Coordinates of N, CA and C in Angstrom, one line a residue:
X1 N 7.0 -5.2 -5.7 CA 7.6 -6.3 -4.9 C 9.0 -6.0 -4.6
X2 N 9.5 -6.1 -3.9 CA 10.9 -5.5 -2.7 C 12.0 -6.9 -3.5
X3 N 12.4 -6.5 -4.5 CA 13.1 -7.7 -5.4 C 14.8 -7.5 -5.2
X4 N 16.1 -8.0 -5.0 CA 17.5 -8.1 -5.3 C 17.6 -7.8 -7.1
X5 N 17.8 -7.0 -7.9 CA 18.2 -7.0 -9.0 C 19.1 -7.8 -9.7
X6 N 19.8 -8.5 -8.7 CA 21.4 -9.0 -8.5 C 21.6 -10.5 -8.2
X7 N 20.7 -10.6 -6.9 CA 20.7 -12.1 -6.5 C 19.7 -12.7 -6.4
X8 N 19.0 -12.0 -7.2 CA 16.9 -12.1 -7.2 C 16.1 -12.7 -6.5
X9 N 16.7 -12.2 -5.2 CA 16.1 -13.0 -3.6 C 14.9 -12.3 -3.7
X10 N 13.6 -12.9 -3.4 CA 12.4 -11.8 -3.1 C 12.0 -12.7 -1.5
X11 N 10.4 -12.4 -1.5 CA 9.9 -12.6 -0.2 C 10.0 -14.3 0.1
X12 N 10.0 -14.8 1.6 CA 10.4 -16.2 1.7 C 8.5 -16.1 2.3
X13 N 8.0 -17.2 2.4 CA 6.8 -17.8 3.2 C 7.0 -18.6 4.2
X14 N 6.2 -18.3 5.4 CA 6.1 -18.9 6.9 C 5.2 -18.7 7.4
X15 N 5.6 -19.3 9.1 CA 4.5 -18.9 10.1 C 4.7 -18.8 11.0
X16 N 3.9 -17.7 11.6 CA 4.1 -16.9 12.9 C 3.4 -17.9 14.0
X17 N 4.2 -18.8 14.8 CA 4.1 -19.6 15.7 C 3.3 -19.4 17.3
X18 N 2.6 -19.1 17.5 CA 2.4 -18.5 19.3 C 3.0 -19.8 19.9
X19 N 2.6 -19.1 21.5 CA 2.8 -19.9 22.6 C 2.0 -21.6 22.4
X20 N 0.8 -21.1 22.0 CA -0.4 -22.3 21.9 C -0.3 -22.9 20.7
X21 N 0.8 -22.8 20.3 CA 1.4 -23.8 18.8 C 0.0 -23.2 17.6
X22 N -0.7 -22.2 17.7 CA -1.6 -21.9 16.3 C -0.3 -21.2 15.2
X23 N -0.5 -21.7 14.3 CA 0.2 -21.3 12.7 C -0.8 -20.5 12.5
X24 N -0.2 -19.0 11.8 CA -0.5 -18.2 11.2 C 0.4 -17.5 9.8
X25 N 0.1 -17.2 8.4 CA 1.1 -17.1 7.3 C 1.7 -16.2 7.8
X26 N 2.9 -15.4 7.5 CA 3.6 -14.3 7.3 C 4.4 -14.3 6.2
X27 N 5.3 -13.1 6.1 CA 5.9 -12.9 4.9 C 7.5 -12.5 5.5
X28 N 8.6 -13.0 5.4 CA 9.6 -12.7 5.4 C 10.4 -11.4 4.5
X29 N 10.3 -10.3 4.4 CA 10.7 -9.5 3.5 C 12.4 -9.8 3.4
X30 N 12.9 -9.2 2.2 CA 13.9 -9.2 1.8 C 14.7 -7.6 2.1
X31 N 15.8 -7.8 2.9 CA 16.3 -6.7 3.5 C 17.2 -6.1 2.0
X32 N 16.2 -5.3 1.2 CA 16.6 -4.6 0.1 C 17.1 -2.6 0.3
X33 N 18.1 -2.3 0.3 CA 18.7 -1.1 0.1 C 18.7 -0.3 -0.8
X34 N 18.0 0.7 -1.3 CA 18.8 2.0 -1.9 C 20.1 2.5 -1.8
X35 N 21.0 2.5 -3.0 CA 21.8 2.9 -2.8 C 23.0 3.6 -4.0
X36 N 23.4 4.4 -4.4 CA 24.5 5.3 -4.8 C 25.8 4.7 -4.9
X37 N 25.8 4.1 -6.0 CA 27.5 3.1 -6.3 C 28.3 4.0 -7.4
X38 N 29.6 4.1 -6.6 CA 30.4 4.6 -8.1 C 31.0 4.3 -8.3
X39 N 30.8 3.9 -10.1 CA 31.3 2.8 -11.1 C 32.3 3.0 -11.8
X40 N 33.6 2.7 -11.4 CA 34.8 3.2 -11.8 C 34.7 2.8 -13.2
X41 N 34.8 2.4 -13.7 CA 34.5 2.1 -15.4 C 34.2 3.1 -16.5
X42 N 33.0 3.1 -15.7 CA 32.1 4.9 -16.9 C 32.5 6.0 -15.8
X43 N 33.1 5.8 -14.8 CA 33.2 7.4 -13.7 C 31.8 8.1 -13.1
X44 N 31.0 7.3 -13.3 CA 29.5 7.9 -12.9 C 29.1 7.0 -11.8
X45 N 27.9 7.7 -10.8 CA 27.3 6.9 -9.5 C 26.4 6.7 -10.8
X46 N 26.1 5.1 -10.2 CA 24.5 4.5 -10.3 C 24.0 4.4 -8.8
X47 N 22.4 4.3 -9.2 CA 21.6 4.3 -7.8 C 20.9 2.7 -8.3
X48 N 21.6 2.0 -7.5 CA 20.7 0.4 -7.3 C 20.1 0.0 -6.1
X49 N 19.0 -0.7 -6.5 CA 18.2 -1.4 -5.4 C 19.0 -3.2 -5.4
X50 N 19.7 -2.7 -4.0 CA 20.4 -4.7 -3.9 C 20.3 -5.3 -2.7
X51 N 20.5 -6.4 -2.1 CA 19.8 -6.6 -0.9 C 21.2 -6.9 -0.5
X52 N 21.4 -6.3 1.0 CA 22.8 -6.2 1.8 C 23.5 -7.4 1.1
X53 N 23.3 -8.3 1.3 CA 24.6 -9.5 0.3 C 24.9 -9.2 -0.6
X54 N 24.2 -9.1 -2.1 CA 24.6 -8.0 -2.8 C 25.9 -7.3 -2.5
X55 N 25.2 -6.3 -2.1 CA 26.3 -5.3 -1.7 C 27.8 -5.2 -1.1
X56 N 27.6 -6.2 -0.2 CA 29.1 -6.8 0.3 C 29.8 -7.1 -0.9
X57 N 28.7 -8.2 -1.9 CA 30.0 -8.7 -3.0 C 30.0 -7.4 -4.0
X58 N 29.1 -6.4 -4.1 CA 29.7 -5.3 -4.9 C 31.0 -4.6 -4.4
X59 N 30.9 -4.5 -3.1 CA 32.5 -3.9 -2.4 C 33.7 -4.7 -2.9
X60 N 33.4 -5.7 -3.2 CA 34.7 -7.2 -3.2 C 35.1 -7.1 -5.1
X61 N 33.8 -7.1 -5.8 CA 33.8 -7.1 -7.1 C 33.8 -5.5 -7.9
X62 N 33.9 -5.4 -8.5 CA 33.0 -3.9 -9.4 C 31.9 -4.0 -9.2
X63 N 31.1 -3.0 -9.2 CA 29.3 -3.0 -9.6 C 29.3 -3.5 -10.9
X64 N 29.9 -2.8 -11.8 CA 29.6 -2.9 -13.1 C 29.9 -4.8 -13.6
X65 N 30.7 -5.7 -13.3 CA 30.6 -6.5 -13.2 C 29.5 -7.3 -12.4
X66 N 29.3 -6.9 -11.9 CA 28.5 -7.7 -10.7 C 26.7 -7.8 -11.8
X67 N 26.6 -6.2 -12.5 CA 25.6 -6.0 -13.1 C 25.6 -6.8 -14.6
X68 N 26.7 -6.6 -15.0 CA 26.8 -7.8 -16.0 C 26.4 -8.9 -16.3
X69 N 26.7 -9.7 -14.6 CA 26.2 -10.9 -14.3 C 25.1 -11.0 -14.4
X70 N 24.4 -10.4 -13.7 CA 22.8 -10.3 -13.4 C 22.3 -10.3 -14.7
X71 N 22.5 -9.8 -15.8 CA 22.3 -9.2 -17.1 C 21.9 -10.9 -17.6
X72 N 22.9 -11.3 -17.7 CA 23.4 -12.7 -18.3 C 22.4 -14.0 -17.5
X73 N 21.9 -13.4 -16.3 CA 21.5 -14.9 -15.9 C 20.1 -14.5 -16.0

């Protein structure tokens, strides 16, 4: 399942509406990224799965903090 490690957003539930007002379920995915962070702390890249929000606040904060948090909640 396509999960935020960080802000543990997963899939949201809905429905795909037509013209003739019929409800049908779908699944809203979570816009999750691969990606190569380097963590000034230990001087090494980690590779995390985070979903673009995430990420913005990893640019703003440390990763390594940001992972801490996650750790904790």
């Amino acid at each position: 399942m396509a999960m935020c490690r960080v802000t543990k957003k997963a899939f949201m539930c809905g429905h795909h509406v037509s013209h003739s007002n019929i409800k049908t379920k779908r699944r809203q995915k979570v816009n999750v990224q691969k990606k190569r962070i380097y963590d000034i702390e230990t001087g090494r890249f980690v590779r995390v799965r985070l979903s673009t929000r995430a990420l913005r606040t990893a640019n703003k904060k440390s990763i390594a903090l940001l992972l801490r948090q996650a750790q904790k909640a």
